[in-house]
Every structure is written in structure tokens, then in C-alpha cells.
Short mmCIF file of C-alpha atoms and ligand atoms in Angstrom, two decimals:
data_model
loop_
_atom_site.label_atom_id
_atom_site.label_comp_id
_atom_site.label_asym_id
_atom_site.label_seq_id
_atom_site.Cartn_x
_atom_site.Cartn_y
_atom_site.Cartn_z
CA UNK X 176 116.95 60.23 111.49
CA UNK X 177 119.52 61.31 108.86
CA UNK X 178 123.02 60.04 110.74
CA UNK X 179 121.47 56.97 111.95
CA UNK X 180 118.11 56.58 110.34
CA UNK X 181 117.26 53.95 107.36
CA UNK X 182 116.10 57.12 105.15
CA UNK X 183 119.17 58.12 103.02
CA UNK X 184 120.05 54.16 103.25
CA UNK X 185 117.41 52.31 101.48
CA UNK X 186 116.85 51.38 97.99
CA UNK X 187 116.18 54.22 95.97
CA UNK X 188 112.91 52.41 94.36
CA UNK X 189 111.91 51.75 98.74
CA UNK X 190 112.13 56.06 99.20
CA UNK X 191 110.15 56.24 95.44
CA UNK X 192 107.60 54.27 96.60
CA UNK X 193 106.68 56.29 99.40
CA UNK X 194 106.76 59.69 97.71
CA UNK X 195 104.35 57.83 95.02
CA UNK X 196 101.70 56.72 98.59
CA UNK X 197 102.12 59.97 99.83
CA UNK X 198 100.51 61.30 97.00
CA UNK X 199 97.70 59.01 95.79
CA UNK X 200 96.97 59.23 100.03
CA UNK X 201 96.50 62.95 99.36
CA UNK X 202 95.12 62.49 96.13
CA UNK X 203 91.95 60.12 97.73
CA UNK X 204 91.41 63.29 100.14
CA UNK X 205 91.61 65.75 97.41
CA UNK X 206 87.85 67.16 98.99
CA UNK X 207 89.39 67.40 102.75
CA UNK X 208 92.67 69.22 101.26
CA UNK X 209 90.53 71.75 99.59
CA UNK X 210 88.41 72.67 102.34
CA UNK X 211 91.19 72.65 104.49
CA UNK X 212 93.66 75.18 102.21
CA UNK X 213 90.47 77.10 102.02
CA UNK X 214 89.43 77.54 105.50
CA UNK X 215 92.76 78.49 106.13
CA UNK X 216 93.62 80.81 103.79
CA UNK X 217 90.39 81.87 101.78
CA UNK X 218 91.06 81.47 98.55
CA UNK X 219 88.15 80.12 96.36
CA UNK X 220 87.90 75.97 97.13
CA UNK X 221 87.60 75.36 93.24
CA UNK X 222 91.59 77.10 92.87
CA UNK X 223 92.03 74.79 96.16
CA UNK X 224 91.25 71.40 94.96
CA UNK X 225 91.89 72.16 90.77
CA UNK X 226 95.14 73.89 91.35
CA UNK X 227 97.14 73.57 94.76
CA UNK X 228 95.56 69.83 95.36
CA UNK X 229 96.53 68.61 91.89
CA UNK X 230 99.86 70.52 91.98
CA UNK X 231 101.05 69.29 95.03
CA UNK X 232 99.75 65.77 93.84
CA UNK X 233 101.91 65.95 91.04
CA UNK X 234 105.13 67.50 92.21
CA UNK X 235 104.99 64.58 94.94
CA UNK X 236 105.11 62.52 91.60
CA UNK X 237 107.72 64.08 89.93
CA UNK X 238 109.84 63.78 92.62
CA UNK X 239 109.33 60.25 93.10
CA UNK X 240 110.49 59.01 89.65
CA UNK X 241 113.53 61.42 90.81
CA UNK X 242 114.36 58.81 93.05
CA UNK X 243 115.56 56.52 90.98
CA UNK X 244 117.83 58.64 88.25
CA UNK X 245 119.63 60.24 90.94
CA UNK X 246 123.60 59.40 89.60
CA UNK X 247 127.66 60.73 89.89
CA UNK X 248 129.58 60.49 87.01
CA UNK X 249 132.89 58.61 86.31
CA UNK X 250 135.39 60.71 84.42
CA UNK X 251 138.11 59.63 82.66
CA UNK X 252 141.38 61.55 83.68
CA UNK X 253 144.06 59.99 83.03
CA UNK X 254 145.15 55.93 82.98
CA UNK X 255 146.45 56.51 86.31
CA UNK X 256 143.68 57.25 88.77
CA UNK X 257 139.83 55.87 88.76
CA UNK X 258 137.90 58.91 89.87
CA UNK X 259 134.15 59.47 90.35
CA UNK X 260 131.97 61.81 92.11
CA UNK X 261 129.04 60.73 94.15
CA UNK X 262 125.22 62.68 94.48
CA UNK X 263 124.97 62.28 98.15
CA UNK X 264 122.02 64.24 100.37
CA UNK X 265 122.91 67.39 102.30
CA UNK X 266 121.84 66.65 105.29
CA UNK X 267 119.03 67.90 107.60
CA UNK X 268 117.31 70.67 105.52
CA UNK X 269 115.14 73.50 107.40
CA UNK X 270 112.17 74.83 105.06
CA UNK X 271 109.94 77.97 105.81
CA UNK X 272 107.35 78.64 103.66
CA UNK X 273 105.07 81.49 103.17
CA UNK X 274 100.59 81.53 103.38
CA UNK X 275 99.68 82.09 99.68
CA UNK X 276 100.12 78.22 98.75
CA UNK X 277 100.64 76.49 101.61
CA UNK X 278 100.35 73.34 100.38
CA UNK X 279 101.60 73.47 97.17
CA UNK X 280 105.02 75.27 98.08
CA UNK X 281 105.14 72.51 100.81
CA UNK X 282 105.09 69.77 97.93
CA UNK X 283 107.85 71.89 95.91
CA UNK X 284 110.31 71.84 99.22
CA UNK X 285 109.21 68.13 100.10
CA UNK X 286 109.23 66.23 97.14
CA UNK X 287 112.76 66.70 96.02
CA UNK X 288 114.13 67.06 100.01
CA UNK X 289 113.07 63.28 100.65
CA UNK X 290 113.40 61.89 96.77
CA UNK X 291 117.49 62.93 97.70
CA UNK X 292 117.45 61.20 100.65
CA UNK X 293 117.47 64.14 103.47
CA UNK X 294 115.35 64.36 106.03
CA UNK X 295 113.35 67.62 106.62
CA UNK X 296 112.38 70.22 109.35
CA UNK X 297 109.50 72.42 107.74
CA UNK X 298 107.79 75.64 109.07
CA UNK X 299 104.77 76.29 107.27
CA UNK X 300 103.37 80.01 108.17
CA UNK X 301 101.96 80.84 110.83
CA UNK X 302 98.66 81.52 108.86
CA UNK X 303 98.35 78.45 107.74
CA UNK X 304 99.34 75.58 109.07
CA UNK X 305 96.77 72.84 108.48
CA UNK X 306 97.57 71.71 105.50
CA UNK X 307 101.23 70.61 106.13
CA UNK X 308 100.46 69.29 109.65
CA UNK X 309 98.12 66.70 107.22
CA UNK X 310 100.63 65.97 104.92
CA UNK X 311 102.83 65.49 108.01
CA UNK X 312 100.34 63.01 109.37
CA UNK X 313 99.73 61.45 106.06
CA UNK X 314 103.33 61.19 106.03
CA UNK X 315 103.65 58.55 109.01
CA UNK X 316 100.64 56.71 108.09
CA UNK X 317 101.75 55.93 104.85
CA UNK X 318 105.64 54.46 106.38
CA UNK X 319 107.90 57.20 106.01
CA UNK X 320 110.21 56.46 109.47
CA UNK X 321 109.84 58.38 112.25
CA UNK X 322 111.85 61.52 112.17
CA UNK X 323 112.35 61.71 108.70
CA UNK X 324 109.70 64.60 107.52
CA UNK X 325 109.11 66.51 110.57
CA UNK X 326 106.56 70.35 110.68
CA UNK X 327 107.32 72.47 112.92
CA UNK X 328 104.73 75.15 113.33
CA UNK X 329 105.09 78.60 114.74
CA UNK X 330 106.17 81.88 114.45
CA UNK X 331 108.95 83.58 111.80
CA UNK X 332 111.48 85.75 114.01
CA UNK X 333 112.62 84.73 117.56
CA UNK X 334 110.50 81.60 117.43
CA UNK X 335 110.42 78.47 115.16
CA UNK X 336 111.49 80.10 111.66
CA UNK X 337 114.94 82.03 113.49
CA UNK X 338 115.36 78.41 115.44
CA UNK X 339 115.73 76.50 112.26
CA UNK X 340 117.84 79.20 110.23
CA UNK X 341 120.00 79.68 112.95
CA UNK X 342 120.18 75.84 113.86
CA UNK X 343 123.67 74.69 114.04
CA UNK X 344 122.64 71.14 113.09
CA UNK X 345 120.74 72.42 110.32
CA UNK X 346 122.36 72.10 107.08
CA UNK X 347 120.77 73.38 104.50
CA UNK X 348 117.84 76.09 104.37
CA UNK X 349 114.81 76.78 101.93
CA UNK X 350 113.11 79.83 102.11
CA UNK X 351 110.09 81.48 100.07
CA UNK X 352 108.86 84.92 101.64
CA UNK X 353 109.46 88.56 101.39
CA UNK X 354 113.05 89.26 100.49
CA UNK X 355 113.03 91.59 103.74
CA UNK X 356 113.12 88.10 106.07
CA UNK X 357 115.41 86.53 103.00
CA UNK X 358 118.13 88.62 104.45
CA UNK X 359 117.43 87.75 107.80
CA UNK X 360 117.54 84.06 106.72
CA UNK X 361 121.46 84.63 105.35
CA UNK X 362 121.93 86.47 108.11
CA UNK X 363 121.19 83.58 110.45
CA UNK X 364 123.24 81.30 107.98
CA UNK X 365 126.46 82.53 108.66
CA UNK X 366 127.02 80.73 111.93
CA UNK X 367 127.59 77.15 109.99
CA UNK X 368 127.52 78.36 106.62
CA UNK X 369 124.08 76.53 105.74
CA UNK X 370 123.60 76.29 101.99
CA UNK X 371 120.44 78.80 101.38
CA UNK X 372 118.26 78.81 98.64
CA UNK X 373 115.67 82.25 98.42
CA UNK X 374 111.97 82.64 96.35
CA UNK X 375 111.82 85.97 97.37
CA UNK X 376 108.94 88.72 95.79
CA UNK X 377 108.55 90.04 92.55
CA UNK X 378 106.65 92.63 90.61
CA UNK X 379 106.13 91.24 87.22
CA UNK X 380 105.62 93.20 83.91
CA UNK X 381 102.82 91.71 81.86
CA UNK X 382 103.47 93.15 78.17
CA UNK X 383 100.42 93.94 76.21
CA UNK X 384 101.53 94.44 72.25
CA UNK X 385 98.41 96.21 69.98
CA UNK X 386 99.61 92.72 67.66
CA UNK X 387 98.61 90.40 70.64
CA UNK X 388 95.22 88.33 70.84
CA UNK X 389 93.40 91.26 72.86
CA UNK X 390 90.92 89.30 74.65
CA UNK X 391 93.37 86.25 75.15
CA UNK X 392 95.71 88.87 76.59
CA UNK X 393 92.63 90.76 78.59
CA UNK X 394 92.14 86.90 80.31
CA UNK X 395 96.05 86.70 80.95
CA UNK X 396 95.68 89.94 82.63
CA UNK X 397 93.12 89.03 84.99
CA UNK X 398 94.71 85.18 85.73
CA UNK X 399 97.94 87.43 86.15
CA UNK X 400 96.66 89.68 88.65
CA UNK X 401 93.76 88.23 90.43
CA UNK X 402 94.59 85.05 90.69
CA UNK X 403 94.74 83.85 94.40
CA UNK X 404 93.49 87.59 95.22
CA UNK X 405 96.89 88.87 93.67
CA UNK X 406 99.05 87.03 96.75
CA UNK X 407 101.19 85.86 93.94
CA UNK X 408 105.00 86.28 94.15
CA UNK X 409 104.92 85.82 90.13
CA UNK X 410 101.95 88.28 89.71
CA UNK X 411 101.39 90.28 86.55
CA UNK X 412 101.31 93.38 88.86
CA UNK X 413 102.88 96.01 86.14
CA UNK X 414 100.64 95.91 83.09
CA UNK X 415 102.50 97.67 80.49
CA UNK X 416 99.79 97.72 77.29
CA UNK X 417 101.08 99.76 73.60
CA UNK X 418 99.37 102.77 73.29
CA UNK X 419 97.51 101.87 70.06
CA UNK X 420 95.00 99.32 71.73
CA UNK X 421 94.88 100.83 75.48
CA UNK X 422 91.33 102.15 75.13
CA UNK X 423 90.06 98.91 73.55
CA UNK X 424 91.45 96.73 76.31
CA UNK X 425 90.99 98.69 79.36
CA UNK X 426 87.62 98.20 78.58
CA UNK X 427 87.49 94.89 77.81
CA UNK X 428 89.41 94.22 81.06
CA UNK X 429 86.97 96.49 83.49
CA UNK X 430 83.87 95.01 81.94
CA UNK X 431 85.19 91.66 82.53
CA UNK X 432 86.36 92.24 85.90
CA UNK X 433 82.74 93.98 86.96
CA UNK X 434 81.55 90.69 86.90
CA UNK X 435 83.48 88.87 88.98
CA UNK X 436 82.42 87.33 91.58
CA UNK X 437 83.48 88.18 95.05
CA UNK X 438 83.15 85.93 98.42
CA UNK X 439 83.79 82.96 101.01
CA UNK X 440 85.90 80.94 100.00
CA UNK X 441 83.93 77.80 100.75
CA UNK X 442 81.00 79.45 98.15
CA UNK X 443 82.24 77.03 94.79
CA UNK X 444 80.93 80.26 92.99
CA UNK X 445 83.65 82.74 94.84
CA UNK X 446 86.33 83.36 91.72
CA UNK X 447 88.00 85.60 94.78
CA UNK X 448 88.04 85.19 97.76
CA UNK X 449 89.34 87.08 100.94
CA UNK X 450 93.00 88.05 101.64
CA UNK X 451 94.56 85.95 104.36
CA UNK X 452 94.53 88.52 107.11
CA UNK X 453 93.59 91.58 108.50
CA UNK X 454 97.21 92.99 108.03
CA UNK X 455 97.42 91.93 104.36
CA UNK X 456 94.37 93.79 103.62
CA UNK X 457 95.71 96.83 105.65
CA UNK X 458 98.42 97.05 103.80
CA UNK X 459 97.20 96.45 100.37
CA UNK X 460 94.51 99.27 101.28
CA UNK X 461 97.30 101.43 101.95
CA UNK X 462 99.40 100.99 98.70
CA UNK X 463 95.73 101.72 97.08
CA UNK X 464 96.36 105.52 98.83
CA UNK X 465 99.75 105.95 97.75
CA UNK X 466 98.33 105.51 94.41
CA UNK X 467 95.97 107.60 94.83
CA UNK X 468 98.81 110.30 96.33
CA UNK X 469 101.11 109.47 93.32
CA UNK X 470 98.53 110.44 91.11
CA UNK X 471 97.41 107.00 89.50
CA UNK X 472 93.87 107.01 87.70
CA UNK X 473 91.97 104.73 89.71
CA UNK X 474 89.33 102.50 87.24
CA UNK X 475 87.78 100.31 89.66
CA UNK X 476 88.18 98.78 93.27
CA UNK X 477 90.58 100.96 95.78
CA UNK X 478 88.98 99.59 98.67
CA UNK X 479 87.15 96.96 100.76
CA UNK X 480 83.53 96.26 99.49
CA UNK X 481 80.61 96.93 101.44
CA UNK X 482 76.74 95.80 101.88
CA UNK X 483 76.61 91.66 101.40
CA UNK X 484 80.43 91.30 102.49
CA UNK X 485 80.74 92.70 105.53
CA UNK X 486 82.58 89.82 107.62
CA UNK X 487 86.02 89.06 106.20
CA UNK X 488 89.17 90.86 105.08
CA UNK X 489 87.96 91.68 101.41
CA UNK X 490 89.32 94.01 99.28
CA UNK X 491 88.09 94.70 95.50
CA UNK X 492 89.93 93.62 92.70
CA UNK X 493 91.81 97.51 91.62
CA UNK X 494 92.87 98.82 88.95
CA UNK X 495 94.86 101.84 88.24
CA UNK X 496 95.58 103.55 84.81
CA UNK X 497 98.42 105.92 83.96
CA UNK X 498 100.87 104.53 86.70
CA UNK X 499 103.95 105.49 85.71
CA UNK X 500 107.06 103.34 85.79
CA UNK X 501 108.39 105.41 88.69
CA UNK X 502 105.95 105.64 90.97
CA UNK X 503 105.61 103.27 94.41
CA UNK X 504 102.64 101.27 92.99
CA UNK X 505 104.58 100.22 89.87
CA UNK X 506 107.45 99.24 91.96
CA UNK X 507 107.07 97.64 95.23
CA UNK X 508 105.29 94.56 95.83
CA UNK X 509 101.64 95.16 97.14
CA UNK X 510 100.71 90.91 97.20
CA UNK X 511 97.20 91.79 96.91
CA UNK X 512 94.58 92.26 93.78
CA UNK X 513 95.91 95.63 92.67
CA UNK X 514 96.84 96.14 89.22
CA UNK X 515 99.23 99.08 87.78
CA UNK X 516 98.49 100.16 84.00
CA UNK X 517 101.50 101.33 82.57
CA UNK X 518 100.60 102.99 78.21
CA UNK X 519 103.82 102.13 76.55
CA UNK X 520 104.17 104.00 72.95
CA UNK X 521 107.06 101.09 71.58
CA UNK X 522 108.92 98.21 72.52
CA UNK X 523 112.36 100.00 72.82
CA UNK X 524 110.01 101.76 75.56
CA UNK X 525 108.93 98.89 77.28
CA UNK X 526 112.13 96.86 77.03
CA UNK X 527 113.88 99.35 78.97
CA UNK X 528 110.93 100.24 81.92
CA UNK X 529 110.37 96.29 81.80
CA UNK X 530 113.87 95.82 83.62
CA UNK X 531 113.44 99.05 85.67
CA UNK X 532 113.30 96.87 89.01
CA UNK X 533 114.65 95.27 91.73
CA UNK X 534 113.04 92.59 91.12
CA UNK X 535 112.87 89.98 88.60
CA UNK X 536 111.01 86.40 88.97
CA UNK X 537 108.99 86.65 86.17
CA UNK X 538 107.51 88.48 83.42
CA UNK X 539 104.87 88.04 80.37
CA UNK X 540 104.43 88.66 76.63
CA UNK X 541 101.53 89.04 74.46
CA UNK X 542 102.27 89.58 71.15
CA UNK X 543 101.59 87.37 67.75
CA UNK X 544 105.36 88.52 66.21
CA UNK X 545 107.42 85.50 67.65
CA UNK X 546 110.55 87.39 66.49
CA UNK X 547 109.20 90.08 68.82
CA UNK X 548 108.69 87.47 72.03
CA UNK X 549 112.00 85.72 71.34
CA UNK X 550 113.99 89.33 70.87
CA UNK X 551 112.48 89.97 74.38
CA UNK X 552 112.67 86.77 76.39
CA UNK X 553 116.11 87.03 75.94
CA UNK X 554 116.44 90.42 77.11
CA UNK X 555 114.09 90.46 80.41
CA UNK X 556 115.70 89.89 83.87
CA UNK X 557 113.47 87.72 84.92
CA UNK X 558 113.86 83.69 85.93
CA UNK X 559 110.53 82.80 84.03
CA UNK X 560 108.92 84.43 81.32
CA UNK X 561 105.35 83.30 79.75
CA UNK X 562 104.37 83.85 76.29
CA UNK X 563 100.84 84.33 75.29
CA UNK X 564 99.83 83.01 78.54
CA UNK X 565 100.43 83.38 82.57
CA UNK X 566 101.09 81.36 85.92
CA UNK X 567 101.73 78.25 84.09
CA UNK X 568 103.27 75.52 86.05
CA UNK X 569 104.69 72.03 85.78
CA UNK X 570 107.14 70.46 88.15
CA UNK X 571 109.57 70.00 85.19
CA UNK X 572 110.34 73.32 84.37
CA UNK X 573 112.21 75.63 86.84
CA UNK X 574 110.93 78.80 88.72
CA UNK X 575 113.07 81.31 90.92
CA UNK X 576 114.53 84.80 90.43
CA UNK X 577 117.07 87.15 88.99
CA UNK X 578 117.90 90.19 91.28
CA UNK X 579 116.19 90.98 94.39
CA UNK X 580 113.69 87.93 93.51
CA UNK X 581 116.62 85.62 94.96
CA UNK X 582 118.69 82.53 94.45
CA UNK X 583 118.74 79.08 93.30
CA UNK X 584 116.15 77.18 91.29
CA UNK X 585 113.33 74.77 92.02
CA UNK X 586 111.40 72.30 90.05
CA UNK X 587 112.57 70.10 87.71
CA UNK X 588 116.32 68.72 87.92
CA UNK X 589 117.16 71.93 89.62
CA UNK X 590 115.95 71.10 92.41
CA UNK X 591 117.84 68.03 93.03
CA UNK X 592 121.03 70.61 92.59
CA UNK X 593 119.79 72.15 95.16
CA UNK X 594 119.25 69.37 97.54
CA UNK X 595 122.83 67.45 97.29
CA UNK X 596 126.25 67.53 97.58
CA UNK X 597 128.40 66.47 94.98
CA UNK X 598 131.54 64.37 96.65
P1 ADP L 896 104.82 87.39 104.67
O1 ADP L 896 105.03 88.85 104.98
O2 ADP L 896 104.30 87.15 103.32
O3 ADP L 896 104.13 86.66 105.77
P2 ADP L 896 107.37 86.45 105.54
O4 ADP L 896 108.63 86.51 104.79
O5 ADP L 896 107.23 87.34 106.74
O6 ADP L 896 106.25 86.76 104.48
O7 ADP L 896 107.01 84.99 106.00
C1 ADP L 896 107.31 83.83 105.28
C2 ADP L 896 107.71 82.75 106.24
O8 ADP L 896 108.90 83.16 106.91
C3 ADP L 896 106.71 82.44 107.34
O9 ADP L 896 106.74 81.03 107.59
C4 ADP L 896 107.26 83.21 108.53
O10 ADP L 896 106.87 82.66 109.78
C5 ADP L 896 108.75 83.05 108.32
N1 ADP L 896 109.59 84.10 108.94
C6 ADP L 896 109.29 85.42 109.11
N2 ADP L 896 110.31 86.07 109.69
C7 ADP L 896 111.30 85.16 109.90
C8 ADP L 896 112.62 85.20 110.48
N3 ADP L 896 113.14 86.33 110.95
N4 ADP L 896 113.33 84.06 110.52
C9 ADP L 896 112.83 82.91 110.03
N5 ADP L 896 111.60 82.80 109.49
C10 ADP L 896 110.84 83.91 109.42
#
């Protein structure tokens, strides 16, 4: 479909059009994607249809009117030569993407794959695969030729996900996971030097200032942490707070978390919802002992609740108090609701522990001294950094990682670096 196919041949405004159906098509079964996402992989159906629906909706969008603007450059050298370059598509592009948002990390690979004119092999997890296969469906229903976006479903290593990294015939590879299978993924790419682009983990620190808007910060904790039931790549999971107003938040925060509300998925009251799998919640459970061992306070949570939940891989939303910098729970990535509180006594303090990581896709900053924020932004490792608020997204502004959080950047024009060739 790419060598011979009409894909990467037709009018710009033709491929455009297309992306723009595929969307309102998944935008009329905004309901059926919901359940779907949730059934799948538990999370709450209102986050389902008001987040990863609408998301995916409108990255499918953005990427569209990409279509259109894609252009080389003449450049005057000398009187001599005409030269030029040319934005041409890579090629065949293998994607593998990870459980948390199936959908919505499907849109982010898709959208600016097809609006550059390649045509795409994608592996959604093996967790989840419903969603995609739809989209896939939708796909061929709505006119995109035959061949052009193709999923593949199936298992990570020695199965689907090691076919298309090691694919000879692949050109280009997208992957979002646990850096531990990113380096797998370069591994593989070494046989034909595929172009690789990694969204690896992250463990983010969410920066509490005694100056900041407490409760507005106390709600930024919570979306940072417990949002999706913490299986967040970007999650606020080290919550350094000044030592000035600990006390008054941490009980803010545990009095707000008390109440909420814990179940299926499908309930539309469930604010959180399962983890995807047994193993997930196994290992979260076990980072919650560690903890414990290391000598964290633990405030709430630590485990899986019992009486009216007794079916489903549920564990509590935790917190623990006094974590220090050092310890396991502040520094590898538990992708579950656990938080780590982290008393800082000043920002020389927390500027230094903030950057004490191997990680670094994101980080936040509550504070109402803008001088502050800015002095900080600049100095954080981290590919994004929110101020005054947390997991905000929009498909025009880029997301990806320094360090150990990986390589390349998606969203917005970025993404259309990462998905041509400059001749
Ligand atoms: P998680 O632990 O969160 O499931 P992974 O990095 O294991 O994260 O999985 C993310 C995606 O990578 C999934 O689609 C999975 O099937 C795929 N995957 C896992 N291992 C490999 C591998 N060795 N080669 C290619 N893909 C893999």
C-alpha cells in the first residue's frame, strides 16, 4: 500500500478529508467508544467518553488540517544552482502502544502517520485491543484504501510487537511503554536502522509552594495522581509540598480523597476504577510493601479494598508521607494510584531533589510567585511542565521526555518531524 498504493499519492485535501470522516465516524459513536475503552480497561466510562473519546476525536482533527500545510523549502544558495528540499513520508511505520489509553495514544500515532502520507502497522496491547480494532474498522468503512492503516493485535516479545520492530520492511517505529521494552525496541532496530521514536515512563515531581492556591493545588494533586487509577506515564507520583503548609494540605488532600468513590467502571458514579490486570495490581501492591520496608508513613490505602468490591483488581488510592527522595517509592515508577509525600523546607531544596531521577517527562508547579515558576521551568529536566494545573492536553503542544523518559516529540508540528524525511 505505500510503494504502489494511491495513499502517499493523492491530493493532500483527498487524505484530509478522510482523517476529518474518521473522526466525526468516531465522534457519532462516542457512547460505543466509551463502553468499549471501559470494558477493556476499567477506567471510569465518564474519563472514557469526556477525555480519551474527545481526545482522540480531536487529535484525528488536528492532524487532518496537517494535511494540507505539509511543505519543503526553497533556499537561495547561490545564482548558480535551484535547490529545494522536499517533506516526503517515511515509509511503512510500525506503532506499539501501551493499555492505559488505548485509544487515545492510538489517535496520537495515527493521526500524524496517515496526515504524512505513510501507511501504518499498529499493535495496540495485548490488554486492550478493542478499541483500535474499531477504529481499524471505522477506518475502511469510511474509504481509507485497503492496506493503508492496518492493527495488528498480539503479544509484545517473540510475537507481533518483536515482528514489527524487527521487520526489515518496516521503516520507522513508534513506541510508548516501559523504557525496559524501549531498549528492546532499539535493540531490534539495528538490523535496518529504523528511525525510533520512545514515550517511555516517568515519575513526576508535583511541587507544592506554602504561596500556592492550597486547595487548587490539593485538586492538582489528586488529578495528578489518581487520575486513570495512577496508570499515567506523566503522573504526579513525587509530591514534594514546603514544609510551612504540609499539615494544612495533607489534610485537605486525605479528607478529599476519603470520599472518593471507588468501582466498575461501567458505574457513571466510579471516579476510579480498577487497574487493568491482575499483574498491575500485584505489583503496585508490592511497591506499597517496599514502602512500608523503607519506612514511608502510610496515610491511607496500601492495599486492595474489601467488603462491596470483592470481584476486580482494585487497589485503594495510597498515600505515603515522609518518603524521602531516596527511597524506591520516590523513584521508580509504580503506574498505579500510589502517591509519595516528599516535606521540602526551600526551593534550592526542591530544585535539586526535583531532578534527582532518571526520569524526566514531566513535572508540576504550584506556586502564585511567577518569577518563582518561570526560575523553575527552566531549570527542571522534564519535556512538559504544568503550572498551577496538571495532565493538560491539546494536540498542539508537544509531550515526550528528557532522560530515561525517551526520545522524540509528539503532538503538534513535532510530530510531523517525526513522521518524514526531509529529501
Ligand atoms: P506494560 O508493562 O505497561 O504493559 P510494555 O512496555 O510491556 O508496558 O508494553 C507496551 C507495549 O509494548 C505493548 O503493546 C506490548 O505488547 C509491547 N511489547 C512488550 N514487549 C515487547 C517487545 N519485546 N517487543 C515489542 N513490543 C513489545
Amino acid at each position: 500500500a505505500f510503494e504502489e498504493g494511491p495513499w502517499r499519492r493523492m491530493a493532500a485535501a483527498e487524505r484530509a478529508r478522510l482523517l476529518y470522516k474518521l473522526a466525526d465516524e468516531i465522534e457519532k459513536r462516542a457512547d460505543e467508544f466509551a463502553q468499549l475503552e471501559t470494558m477493556d480497561n476499567g477506567k471510569p466510562v465518564k474519563e472514557s467518553r469526556w477525555v480519551d473519546v474527545v481526545q482522540t476525536v480531536e487529535t484525528f482533527r488536528y492532524y487532518a488540517g496537517w494535511c494540507t500545510k505539509l511543505e519543503g523549502e526553497t533556499n537561495h544558495v547561490n545564482d548558480k544552482y535551484f535547490t529545494y528540499t522536499l517533506r516526503e513520508p517515511i515509509g511503512v511505520v510500525g506503532q506499539i502502544i501501551p493499555w492505559n489509553f488505548p485509544m487515545l495514544m492510538a489517535a496520537w500515532k495515527l493521526g500524524p502517520a496517515l496526515a504524512c502520507g505513510n501507511t501504518v502497522v499498529l499493535k495496540p496491547a495485548e490488554q486492550t485491543p478493542l478499541t483500535a480494532l474499531r477504529i481499524g474498522e471505522l477506518a475502511l468503512e469510511v474509504g481509507f484504501p485497503p492496506g493503508v492503516l492496518n492493527i495488528i493485535t498480539g503479544f509484545g516479545p517473540d510475537s507481533a510487537g518483536s515482528a514489527i520492530s524487527n521487520h526489515m520492511d518496516i521503516d520507522k517505529v513508534a513506541f510508548i511503554g516501559e523504557d525496559k521494552t524501549g531498549r528492546e525496541i532499539v535493540k531490534a532496530s539495528v538490523g535496518n536502522l529504523k528511525r525510533v521514536s520512545l514515550e517511555l515512563g516517568g515519575k513526576a515531581p508535583n511541587i507544592v509552594f506554602a504561596d500556592a492556591d492550597i486547595d487548587a493545588a490539593v485538586r492538582g494533586a489528586m488529578m495528578g495522581i489518581f487520575f486513570n487509577q495512577g496508570q499515567v506515564c506523566c503522573a504526579g507520583s513525587r509530591l514534594f509540598i514546603e514544609e510551612k503548609v504540609h499539615d494544612e494540605f495533607m489534610s485537605k488532600l486525605t479528607e478529599r480523597v476519603g470520599k472518593m468513590r471507588q468501582g466498575n467502571g461501567l458505574d457513571e458514579q466510579t471516579v476510579i476504577g480498577p487497574q487493568v490486570s491482575k499483574e498491575q495490581m500485584e505489583r503496585i501492591l508490592s511497591y506499597c510493601d517496599i514502602a512500608k520496608k523503607e519506612g514511608a508513613k502510610l496515610v491511607c490505602g496500601g492495599e486492595s479494598p474489601k467488603g462491596d468490591l470483592p470481584n476486580g483488581y482494585f487497589v485503594k488510592p495510597t498515600i505515603f508521607d515522609n518518603v524521602r527522595n531516596d527511597m524506591r517509592i520516590a523513584q521508580e515508577e509504580v503506574f498505579g494510584p500510589v502517591l509519595a509525600v516528599i516535606p521540602f523546607k526551600n526551593e534550592k531544596e526542591v530544585a535539586e531533589q526535583a531532578n534527582k531521577i532518571l526520569y524526566g517527562l514531566s513535572a508540576g508547579i504550584w506556586t502564585s510567585d511567577s518569577k518563582k515558576a518561570h526560575k523553575l521551568v527552566s531549570h527542571v529536566k522534564a519535556g512538559t511542565v504544568w503550572v498551577n494545573c496538571y495532565n493538560m492536553f491539546d494536540p498542539q503542544m508537544p509531550f515526550g521526555g528528557y532522560k530515561m523518559s525517551g526520545y522524540g516529540r509528539e503532538l503538534g508540528k513535532h510530530s510531523i518531524e517525526l513522521y518524514t524525511n526531509v529529501k
